[in-house]
mmCIF file of C-alpha atoms in Angstrom:
data_model
loop_
_atom_site.group_PDB
_atom_site.id
_atom_site.type_symbol
_atom_site.label_atom_id
_atom_site.label_comp_id
_atom_site.label_asym_id
_atom_site.label_seq_id
_atom_site.Cartn_x
_atom_site.Cartn_y
_atom_site.Cartn_z
ATOM 1 C CA MET C 177 183.823 104.258 46.664
ATOM 2 C CA ASN C 178 181.444 101.952 48.564
ATOM 3 C CA TYR C 179 180.110 103.283 51.840
ATOM 4 C CA ILE C 180 178.462 101.225 54.554
ATOM 5 C CA TYR C 181 175.400 102.991 55.920
ATOM 6 C CA LEU C 182 174.819 102.222 59.606
ATOM 7 C CA ASP C 183 172.690 105.225 60.562
ATOM 8 C CA ASN C 184 169.182 103.896 59.995
ATOM 9 C CA ALA C 185 167.930 105.298 63.309
ATOM 10 C CA SER C 186 168.394 108.729 61.743
ATOM 11 C CA THR C 187 166.674 107.790 58.503
ATOM 12 C CA SER C 188 166.393 104.484 56.697
ATOM 13 C CA PHE C 189 168.455 104.009 53.546
ATOM 14 C CA PRO C 190 167.855 102.758 50.981
ATOM 15 C CA LYS C 191 164.120 103.331 50.920
ATOM 16 C CA ALA C 192 161.638 100.675 49.857
ATOM 17 C CA PRO C 193 162.088 99.789 46.138
ATOM 18 C CA ASN C 194 159.098 101.648 44.664
ATOM 19 C CA VAL C 195 159.138 104.765 46.835
ATOM 20 C CA ALA C 196 161.116 107.037 44.492
ATOM 21 C CA SER C 197 159.384 105.881 41.297
ATOM 22 C CA ALA C 198 155.901 106.340 42.768
ATOM 23 C CA MET C 199 156.739 109.845 43.949
ATOM 24 C CA ALA C 200 158.295 110.758 40.596
ATOM 25 C CA ASP C 201 155.321 109.358 38.707
ATOM 26 C CA TYR C 202 152.913 111.460 40.760
ATOM 27 C CA ILE C 203 154.930 114.649 40.336
ATOM 28 C CA THR C 204 155.564 114.075 36.626
ATOM 29 C CA ASN C 205 152.255 112.667 35.453
ATOM 30 C CA CYS C 206 149.655 113.909 37.901
ATOM 31 C CA GLY C 207 150.699 116.474 40.503
ATOM 32 C CA ILE C 208 147.107 117.264 41.377
ATOM 33 C CA ASN C 209 145.870 118.410 44.780
ATOM 34 C CA ILE C 210 143.152 116.753 46.816
ATOM 35 C CA ASN C 211 140.081 118.188 48.556
ATOM 36 C CA ARG C 212 140.195 121.091 46.105
ATOM 37 C CA GLY C 213 139.530 119.713 42.635
ATOM 38 C CA SER C 214 136.209 118.144 41.603
ATOM 39 C CA TYR C 215 137.600 116.070 38.758
ATOM 40 C CA ALA C 216 138.606 112.459 38.170
ATOM 41 C CA LEU C 217 142.384 112.788 38.617
ATOM 42 C CA ALA C 218 141.904 114.489 41.977
ATOM 43 C CA TYR C 219 139.673 111.654 43.106
ATOM 44 C CA ASP C 220 142.301 109.125 41.979
ATOM 45 C CA VAL C 221 144.913 110.796 44.186
ATOM 46 C CA GLU C 222 142.423 110.931 47.065
ATOM 47 C CA ASP C 223 142.025 107.160 46.755
ATOM 48 C CA ILE C 224 145.781 106.660 47.221
ATOM 49 C CA ILE C 225 145.832 108.964 50.238
ATOM 50 C CA TYR C 226 142.899 107.122 51.799
ATOM 51 C CA THR C 227 144.551 103.774 51.083
ATOM 52 C CA THR C 228 147.620 104.994 52.978
ATOM 53 C CA ARG C 229 145.452 105.953 55.954
ATOM 54 C CA GLN C 230 143.867 102.509 55.865
ATOM 55 C CA ARG C 231 147.251 100.789 55.743
ATOM 56 C CA LEU C 232 148.488 102.762 58.736
ATOM 57 C CA ASN C 233 145.278 102.153 60.658
ATOM 58 C CA THR C 234 145.568 98.421 59.998
ATOM 59 C CA LEU C 235 149.282 98.287 60.830
ATOM 60 C CA PHE C 236 148.761 99.893 64.234
ATOM 61 C CA ASN C 237 145.224 98.574 64.876
ATOM 62 C CA GLY C 238 143.795 102.061 65.155
ATOM 63 C CA HIS C 239 140.148 102.866 65.719
ATOM 64 C CA ASP C 240 139.280 104.614 62.455
ATOM 65 C CA PRO C 241 141.240 105.519 59.275
ATOM 66 C CA SER C 242 139.769 109.030 59.459
ATOM 67 C CA HIS C 243 141.711 109.506 62.698
ATOM 68 C CA VAL C 244 145.031 108.885 60.957
ATOM 69 C CA ILE C 245 146.445 112.408 60.588
ATOM 70 C CA PHE C 246 149.330 113.280 58.272
ATOM 71 C CA THR C 247 152.008 115.729 59.443
ATOM 72 C CA GLN C 248 155.563 116.581 58.412
ATOM 73 C CA ASN C 249 157.240 114.269 60.931
ATOM 74 C CA VAL C 250 156.966 112.810 64.405
ATOM 75 C CA THR C 251 158.244 116.055 65.961
ATOM 76 C CA MET C 252 155.354 117.978 64.459
ATOM 77 C CA SER C 253 152.925 115.281 65.605
ATOM 78 C CA LEU C 254 154.202 115.458 69.177
ATOM 79 C CA ASN C 255 154.023 119.249 69.190
ATOM 80 C CA MET C 256 150.445 119.136 67.905
ATOM 81 C CA VAL C 257 149.424 116.705 70.642
ATOM 82 C CA ILE C 258 151.376 118.273 73.516
ATOM 83 C CA LYS C 259 150.490 121.882 72.737
ATOM 84 C CA GLY C 260 146.973 121.062 71.622
ATOM 85 C CA LEU C 261 146.152 119.103 74.782
ATOM 86 C CA LEU C 262 147.854 120.762 77.748
ATOM 87 C CA LYS C 263 146.395 123.729 79.585
ATOM 88 C CA VAL C 264 147.456 125.943 82.492
ATOM 89 C CA ARG C 265 148.153 123.941 85.684
ATOM 90 C CA ASP C 266 148.209 120.605 83.834
ATOM 91 C CA HIS C 267 150.893 118.119 84.831
ATOM 92 C CA VAL C 268 152.363 115.278 82.767
ATOM 93 C CA LEU C 269 154.786 112.416 83.283
ATOM 94 C CA ILE C 270 157.617 111.520 80.940
ATOM 95 C CA SER C 271 160.457 109.010 81.090
ATOM 96 C CA SER C 272 164.103 109.911 81.590
ATOM 97 C CA MET C 273 164.815 108.602 78.056
ATOM 98 C CA GLU C 274 162.821 111.176 76.106
ATOM 99 C CA HIS C 275 164.008 112.823 72.896
ATOM 100 C CA ASN C 276 164.053 116.597 72.478
ATOM 101 C CA ALA C 277 160.942 116.250 70.314
ATOM 102 C CA VAL C 278 159.161 115.875 73.662
ATOM 103 C CA MET C 279 161.482 117.824 75.954
ATOM 104 C CA ARG C 280 161.613 121.067 74.002
ATOM 105 C CA PRO C 281 157.833 121.513 73.618
ATOM 106 C CA LEU C 282 157.360 120.739 77.313
ATOM 107 C CA THR C 283 160.128 123.147 78.301
ATOM 108 C CA GLN C 284 158.467 125.872 76.225
ATOM 109 C CA LEU C 285 155.225 125.241 78.097
ATOM 110 C CA LEU C 286 156.791 125.687 81.537
ATOM 111 C CA ASN C 287 156.292 129.433 81.086
ATOM 112 C CA GLU C 288 152.572 128.799 80.614
ATOM 113 C CA GLY C 289 152.081 127.051 83.943
ATOM 114 C CA ILE C 290 152.383 123.471 82.694
ATOM 115 C CA THR C 291 154.650 121.124 84.655
ATOM 116 C CA PHE C 292 156.135 117.661 84.290
ATOM 117 C CA ASP C 293 157.912 115.034 86.330
ATOM 118 C CA THR C 294 160.299 112.350 85.157
ATOM 119 C CA ILE C 295 159.758 108.616 85.609
ATOM 120 C CA PRO C 296 163.229 107.202 86.297
ATOM 121 C CA CYS C 297 164.854 104.574 84.096
ATOM 122 C CA ASP C 298 167.757 102.299 84.978
ATOM 123 C CA THR C 299 171.186 102.372 83.352
ATOM 124 C CA THR C 300 169.977 100.174 80.485
ATOM 125 C CA GLY C 301 167.262 102.704 79.675
ATOM 126 C CA SER C 302 164.396 100.540 80.975
ATOM 127 C CA ILE C 303 161.611 102.403 82.735
ATOM 128 C CA LYS C 304 160.935 101.705 86.407
ATOM 129 C CA LEU C 305 157.256 100.808 86.265
ATOM 130 C CA ASP C 306 156.859 100.719 90.034
ATOM 131 C CA ALA C 307 157.831 104.406 90.240
ATOM 132 C CA ILE C 308 154.973 105.678 88.090
ATOM 133 C CA GLU C 309 152.025 105.675 90.473
ATOM 134 C CA SER C 310 153.796 107.664 93.190
ATOM 135 C CA LEU C 311 154.444 110.457 90.663
ATOM 136 C CA ILE C 312 150.806 110.852 89.603
ATOM 137 C CA ARG C 313 149.205 114.029 90.963
ATOM 138 C CA PRO C 314 145.555 115.151 91.034
ATOM 139 C CA ASN C 315 146.316 117.442 88.070
ATOM 140 C CA THR C 316 148.254 114.841 86.033
ATOM 141 C CA VAL C 317 146.582 114.514 82.633
ATOM 142 C CA ALA C 318 148.937 112.401 80.521
ATOM 143 C CA ILE C 319 151.953 110.126 80.304
ATOM 144 C CA ILE C 320 154.275 110.639 77.329
ATOM 145 C CA ILE C 321 156.628 107.772 76.530
ATOM 146 C CA ASN C 322 159.310 107.165 73.910
ATOM 147 C CA HIS C 323 158.507 103.596 72.805
ATOM 148 C CA ALA C 324 162.188 102.927 72.074
ATOM 149 C CA THR C 325 165.131 105.205 72.662
ATOM 150 C CA ASN C 326 167.124 106.367 69.675
ATOM 151 C CA VAL C 327 170.306 106.237 71.774
ATOM 152 C CA CYS C 328 170.644 102.548 72.675
ATOM 153 C CA GLY C 329 167.500 100.871 71.347
ATOM 154 C CA THR C 330 165.800 99.955 74.647
ATOM 155 C CA ILE C 331 162.071 99.278 74.178
ATOM 156 C CA GLN C 332 159.620 100.367 76.883
ATOM 157 C CA PRO C 333 156.632 98.219 77.996
ATOM 158 C CA ILE C 334 153.856 100.355 76.547
ATOM 159 C CA LYS C 335 151.132 97.781 77.196
ATOM 160 C CA GLU C 336 151.816 97.875 80.933
ATOM 161 C CA ILE C 337 152.071 101.671 80.945
ATOM 162 C CA GLY C 338 148.779 101.846 79.061
ATOM 163 C CA ILE C 339 147.099 99.853 81.827
ATOM 164 C CA ILE C 340 148.330 102.353 84.414
ATOM 165 C CA CYS C 341 147.042 105.233 82.293
ATOM 166 C CA LYS C 342 143.633 103.582 81.996
ATOM 167 C CA GLU C 343 143.420 102.983 85.749
ATOM 168 C CA HIS C 344 144.137 106.649 86.471
ATOM 169 C CA ASN C 345 142.165 108.128 83.559
ATOM 170 C CA LEU C 346 145.288 109.590 81.951
ATOM 171 C CA HIS C 347 145.912 110.237 78.278
ATOM 172 C CA PHE C 348 148.611 107.968 76.869
ATOM 173 C CA ILE C 349 150.880 109.530 74.229
ATOM 174 C CA VAL C 350 153.511 107.363 72.531
ATOM 175 C CA ASP C 351 156.495 108.519 70.474
ATOM 176 C CA ALA C 352 156.994 105.676 67.982
ATOM 177 C CA ALA C 353 159.759 107.315 65.929
ATOM 178 C CA GLN C 354 162.093 104.337 66.360
ATOM 179 C CA THR C 355 159.572 101.497 66.329
ATOM 180 C CA ALA C 356 156.826 102.253 63.800
ATOM 181 C CA GLY C 357 157.214 99.727 61.002
ATOM 182 C CA VAL C 358 159.586 97.328 62.743
ATOM 183 C CA ILE C 359 158.079 96.600 66.204
ATOM 184 C CA PRO C 360 154.401 95.565 66.525
ATOM 185 C CA ILE C 361 152.279 98.336 68.046
ATOM 186 C CA ASP C 362 148.615 97.783 68.888
ATOM 187 C CA VAL C 363 146.894 101.082 69.663
ATOM 188 C CA LYS C 364 143.831 99.382 71.133
ATOM 189 C CA GLU C 365 145.628 96.744 73.192
ATOM 190 C CA SER C 366 148.096 99.287 74.630
ATOM 191 C CA GLN C 367 145.282 101.823 75.166
ATOM 192 C CA ILE C 368 147.189 104.531 73.305
ATOM 193 C CA ASP C 369 145.339 107.824 72.819
ATOM 194 C CA ALA C 370 147.889 109.381 70.451
ATOM 195 C CA LEU C 371 150.497 107.403 68.543
ATOM 196 C CA CYS C 372 153.011 109.727 66.897
ATOM 197 C CA PHE C 373 155.157 108.332 64.075
ATOM 198 C CA THR C 374 157.449 109.330 61.250
ATOM 199 C CA GLY C 375 157.542 107.854 57.756
ATOM 200 C CA HIS C 376 161.238 108.092 56.947
ATOM 201 C CA LYS C 377 162.688 105.586 59.412
ATOM 202 C CA SER C 378 161.417 101.981 59.670
ATOM 203 C CA LEU C 379 158.316 102.726 57.595
ATOM 204 C CA LEU C 380 160.841 103.045 54.735
ATOM 205 C CA GLY C 381 159.250 106.170 53.251
ATOM 206 C CA PRO C 382 160.725 109.571 52.369
ATOM 207 C CA GLN C 383 161.614 112.443 54.675
ATOM 208 C CA GLY C 384 158.997 115.098 55.331
ATOM 209 C CA ILE C 385 156.053 112.831 56.061
ATOM 210 C CA GLY C 386 154.794 111.584 59.418
ATOM 211 C CA GLY C 387 151.588 111.479 61.341
ATOM 212 C CA MET C 388 149.586 110.567 64.382
ATOM 213 C CA ILE C 389 146.804 108.122 65.135
ATOM 214 C CA LEU C 390 144.212 109.481 67.538
ATOM 215 C CA THR C 391 141.303 108.048 69.446
ATOM 216 C CA LYS C 392 138.007 109.867 69.034
ATOM 217 C CA GLU C 393 138.313 111.156 72.590
ATOM 218 C CA MET C 394 141.818 112.514 72.029
ATOM 219 C CA ALA C 395 140.789 114.215 68.792
ATOM 220 C CA GLN C 396 137.995 115.975 70.646
ATOM 221 C CA ALA C 397 140.361 117.025 73.452
ATOM 222 C CA LEU C 398 142.949 118.616 71.144
ATOM 223 C CA THR C 399 142.928 122.198 69.963
ATOM 224 C CA PRO C 400 144.337 122.264 66.395
ATOM 225 C CA LEU C 401 147.810 123.803 66.478
ATOM 226 C CA ILE C 402 147.629 124.896 62.831
ATOM 227 C CA ALA C 403 144.557 126.452 61.232
ATOM 228 C CA GLY C 404 143.806 127.240 57.606
ATOM 229 C CA GLY C 405 142.169 125.963 54.471
ATOM 230 C CA THR C 406 141.140 122.330 54.267
ATOM 231 C CA GLY C 407 139.071 122.366 51.082
ATOM 232 C CA SER C 408 136.045 121.495 53.226
ATOM 233 C CA PHE C 409 133.477 123.674 55.002
ATOM 234 C CA SER C 410 134.961 126.659 53.217
ATOM 235 C CA HIS C 411 132.067 128.885 54.321
ATOM 236 C CA LEU C 412 133.383 128.699 57.882
ATOM 237 C CA GLU C 413 136.213 130.837 59.253
ATOM 238 C CA MET C 414 136.899 128.341 62.014
ATOM 239 C CA MET C 415 138.490 124.923 61.689
ATOM 240 C CA PRO C 416 136.068 122.106 60.937
ATOM 241 C CA THR C 417 135.673 119.348 63.516
ATOM 242 C CA TYR C 418 135.360 116.766 60.757
ATOM 243 C CA MET C 419 138.205 114.239 60.723
ATOM 244 C CA PRO C 420 140.891 114.223 59.442
ATOM 245 C CA ASP C 421 140.385 117.795 58.185
ATOM 246 C CA ALA C 422 140.388 119.206 61.743
ATOM 247 C CA PHE C 423 144.162 118.655 61.932
ATOM 248 C CA GLU C 424 145.229 118.867 58.285
ATOM 249 C CA ALA C 425 145.133 122.550 57.394
ATOM 250 C CA GLY C 426 146.902 123.538 54.175
ATOM 251 C CA THR C 427 148.224 121.424 51.343
ATOM 252 C CA LEU C 428 149.510 118.036 52.427
ATOM 253 C CA ASN C 429 152.826 116.547 51.345
ATOM 254 C CA LEU C 430 151.135 114.375 48.740
ATOM 255 C CA PRO C 431 154.360 113.073 47.146
ATOM 256 C CA GLY C 432 155.512 112.087 50.627
ATOM 257 C CA ILE C 433 152.266 110.256 51.415
ATOM 258 C CA ILE C 434 152.446 108.430 48.090
ATOM 259 C CA GLY C 435 156.026 107.419 48.867
ATOM 260 C CA LEU C 436 154.995 106.302 52.347
ATOM 261 C CA ASN C 437 152.233 104.193 50.807
ATOM 262 C CA GLU C 438 154.880 102.273 48.866
ATOM 263 C CA GLY C 439 156.962 101.834 52.009
ATOM 264 C CA LEU C 440 153.941 100.348 53.774
ATOM 265 C CA ALA C 441 153.208 98.071 50.824
ATOM 266 C CA TYR C 442 156.785 96.803 50.921
ATOM 267 C CA ILE C 443 156.594 96.097 54.657
ATOM 268 C CA GLU C 444 153.387 94.161 54.046
ATOM 269 C CA SER C 445 155.045 92.125 51.293
ATOM 270 C CA GLN C 446 158.146 91.303 53.341
ATOM 271 C CA GLY C 447 156.471 90.884 56.697
ATOM 272 C CA MET C 448 157.335 93.146 59.608
ATOM 273 C CA GLU C 449 158.411 90.172 61.721
ATOM 274 C CA ASN C 450 160.868 89.079 59.025
ATOM 275 C CA ILE C 451 162.315 92.588 58.815
ATOM 276 C CA HIS C 452 162.699 92.809 62.579
ATOM 277 C CA ASN C 453 164.242 89.346 62.844
ATOM 278 C CA HIS C 454 166.797 90.192 60.146
ATOM 279 C CA GLU C 455 167.813 93.354 61.985
ATOM 280 C CA LEU C 456 168.067 91.511 65.300
ATOM 281 C CA VAL C 457 170.281 88.795 63.803
ATOM 282 C CA LEU C 458 172.664 91.541 62.700
ATOM 283 C CA THR C 459 172.423 93.214 66.109
ATOM 284 C CA GLN C 460 173.135 89.965 67.951
ATOM 285 C CA SER C 461 176.218 89.323 65.831
ATOM 286 C CA PHE C 462 177.429 92.886 66.367
ATOM 287 C CA LEU C 463 176.944 92.729 70.134
ATOM 288 C CA GLU C 464 178.772 89.409 70.386
ATOM 289 C CA GLY C 465 181.647 90.793 68.340
ATOM 290 C CA LEU C 466 181.890 93.943 70.444
ATOM 291 C CA GLN C 467 182.139 91.930 73.652
ATOM 292 C CA SER C 468 185.351 90.351 72.404
ATOM 293 C CA ILE C 469 187.094 93.698 71.747
ATOM 294 C CA ASP C 470 189.045 95.116 74.698
ATOM 295 C CA GLY C 471 188.245 98.705 75.604
ATOM 296 C CA ILE C 472 184.800 98.858 73.981
ATOM 297 C CA ASN C 473 181.794 99.605 76.188
ATOM 298 C CA ILE C 474 178.279 98.729 75.019
ATOM 299 C CA VAL C 475 175.843 101.343 76.311
ATOM 300 C CA GLY C 476 172.502 100.059 77.586
ATOM 301 C CA LYS C 477 171.365 96.480 77.116
ATOM 302 C CA GLN C 478 174.025 93.909 76.375
ATOM 303 C CA ASN C 479 171.725 91.565 74.417
ATOM 304 C CA ILE C 480 168.790 91.720 71.997
ATOM 305 C CA GLN C 481 166.050 91.374 74.625
ATOM 306 C CA ASP C 482 163.548 94.256 74.366
ATOM 307 C CA ARG C 483 165.611 96.335 71.976
ATOM 308 C CA THR C 484 165.704 97.652 68.442
ATOM 309 C CA ALA C 485 168.679 97.345 66.073
ATOM 310 C CA VAL C 486 170.407 100.366 67.646
ATOM 311 C CA VAL C 487 173.735 99.964 69.456
ATOM 312 C CA SER C 488 175.712 102.750 71.110
ATOM 313 C CA ILE C 489 179.327 102.364 72.191
ATOM 314 C CA THR C 490 182.243 104.181 73.714
ATOM 315 C CA ILE C 491 185.926 103.229 73.630
ATOM 316 C CA ASP C 492 188.103 103.785 76.685
ATOM 317 C CA GLY C 493 190.410 106.748 76.220
ATOM 318 C CA MET C 494 188.871 107.936 72.947
ATOM 319 C CA ASP C 495 186.596 110.834 72.076
ATOM 320 C CA PRO C 496 183.440 109.478 70.378
ATOM 321 C CA ALA C 497 183.765 112.109 67.652
ATOM 322 C CA SER C 498 187.244 110.840 66.809
ATOM 323 C CA ILE C 499 185.956 107.276 66.574
ATOM 324 C CA ALA C 500 183.154 108.266 64.204
ATOM 325 C CA TYR C 501 185.538 110.340 62.095
ATOM 326 C CA GLU C 502 187.958 107.437 61.701
ATOM 327 C CA LEU C 503 185.147 105.020 60.880
ATOM 328 C CA GLU C 504 184.032 107.282 58.044
ATOM 329 C CA SER C 505 187.347 108.613 56.760
ATOM 330 C CA THR C 506 189.301 105.348 56.852
ATOM 331 C CA TYR C 507 186.675 102.622 56.614
ATOM 332 C CA HIS C 508 183.778 104.478 54.902
ATOM 333 C CA ILE C 509 181.342 103.474 57.635
ATOM 334 C CA MET C 510 178.622 106.022 58.377
ATOM 335 C CA THR C 511 177.398 106.253 61.988
ATOM 336 C CA ARG C 512 176.045 108.995 64.210
ATOM 337 C CA VAL C 513 177.994 110.500 67.079
ATOM 338 C CA GLY C 514 177.127 112.804 69.973
ATOM 339 C CA LEU C 515 174.033 113.228 72.105
ATOM 340 C CA HIS C 516 171.487 112.266 69.434
ATOM 341 C CA CYS C 517 169.058 115.063 70.400
ATOM 342 C CA ALA C 518 168.432 113.165 73.655
ATOM 343 C CA PRO C 519 170.569 114.631 76.469
ATOM 344 C CA ARG C 520 168.299 113.225 79.203
ATOM 345 C CA ALA C 521 168.754 109.741 77.824
ATOM 346 C CA HIS C 522 172.527 110.127 77.885
ATOM 347 C CA GLN C 523 172.372 111.403 81.449
ATOM 348 C CA THR C 524 170.409 108.286 82.396
ATOM 349 C CA LEU C 525 172.871 106.013 80.612
ATOM 350 C CA GLY C 526 175.937 107.748 82.063
ATOM 351 C CA THR C 527 177.272 109.007 78.724
ATOM 352 C CA TYR C 528 176.627 112.731 79.130
ATOM 353 C CA PRO C 529 178.134 115.073 77.970
ATOM 354 C CA GLU C 530 180.507 113.233 75.642
ATOM 355 C CA GLY C 531 177.841 111.071 74.031
ATOM 356 C CA THR C 532 178.378 107.865 72.091
ATOM 357 C CA VAL C 533 178.982 106.433 68.650
ATOM 358 C CA ARG C 534 175.705 104.942 67.446
ATOM 359 C CA PHE C 535 175.327 102.082 64.996
ATOM 360 C CA SER C 536 171.828 101.382 63.684
ATOM 361 C CA PHE C 537 171.050 98.585 61.278
ATOM 362 C CA GLY C 538 168.337 98.319 58.651
ATOM 363 C CA TYR C 539 166.747 95.693 56.448
ATOM 364 C CA ALA C 540 169.257 96.360 53.660
ATOM 365 C CA ASN C 541 172.313 95.774 55.833
ATOM 366 C CA THR C 542 174.193 92.480 55.604
ATOM 367 C CA MET C 543 176.350 90.309 57.805
ATOM 368 C CA GLU C 544 179.311 91.501 55.746
ATOM 369 C CA ASP C 545 178.551 95.050 56.914
ATOM 370 C CA ILE C 546 178.680 93.850 60.517
ATOM 371 C CA GLU C 547 181.972 92.047 60.007
ATOM 372 C CA THR C 548 183.527 95.093 58.373
ATOM 373 C CA ALA C 549 182.410 97.346 61.227
ATOM 374 C CA LEU C 550 183.753 94.953 63.863
ATOM 375 C CA SER C 551 187.082 94.674 62.070
ATOM 376 C CA ALA C 552 187.360 98.459 61.898
ATOM 377 C CA LEU C 553 186.510 98.844 65.599
ATOM 378 C CA THR C 554 189.056 96.206 66.541
ATOM 379 C CA THR C 555 191.792 98.141 64.751
ATOM 380 C CA ILE C 556 190.696 101.478 66.231
ATOM 381 C CA ALA C 557 190.450 100.117 69.794
ATOM 382 C CA ASN C 558 193.843 98.410 69.571
ATOM 383 C CA LYS C 559 195.516 101.752 68.871
ATOM 384 C CA ILE C 560 194.923 102.861 72.445
#
């Protein structure tokens, strides 16, 4: 049975061609740790890990490969930045489109005297830039922004927000879960202090690997959330300040990093612009097709301006869960339904609490996939 996978915002599938083989080769033929062994094979693995840092630093125009930190995922990266930076009486600003990877850590910190305010967004999910300055307080220390929402694909203007942060001496923290690998991000140009990313979405790597890119100033401002062995400065019982060791306690997910390295190599070979353009062509065709089906509502932006290849819909008179079930059970189309771990975003978009059915396209999807999905939706909508 052939399934059509349209849930790439959750995790990309299939992965880049050499990801699985590179990971299997490492596990089968090497499997050696780094920073612990003083022998040739360990140094060979270290070279691959450093190459991956360099690739990420180049992709995002970071300041220094040593400030590319590997974590399990973007959620862990955001927790490390949020909880490592904020102190009692600190105040931060977020948008009304944030994912629970930001909301839940901040909500935990409310009990510790840390507060936040929400920058409003309109019903397409676009941030209201002119509302930011009035929300800044004397104790505001950072702005945390989801570069693109996972609900409807709207991209936020991080360059302009970065300028505001610079003017007010605020840290700028960006959640790039949905954009890293498919939308150009320039850490220096956008004046980003912490860029948090995951490897398993548009970077085309495996699950369980992510990271963050820090400025020197941000690295110095953060208290490491996790402490332990690093294989360096072992005579000390406190975490080293040396980068990247200061934030990489314990054994890293080396198979994951090696897989991510292959994902990055594939993106380089294909060209990120080509990947993005392919996804937007599919998105444009899907949006145009949806607009011709009675009863279907496109949530958020109605075109491909300032958006990723993520489209959320509702159908008049139908429960989103029922739509997703029929798409999978009858037409073998895999989507994601519900609130997408982003209830605030759905409240902003007017789709709370029912949620939406989300379609998200990847580089491996085809125009035939789009046509099949539109045909299925036409039949489902016409039943009402």
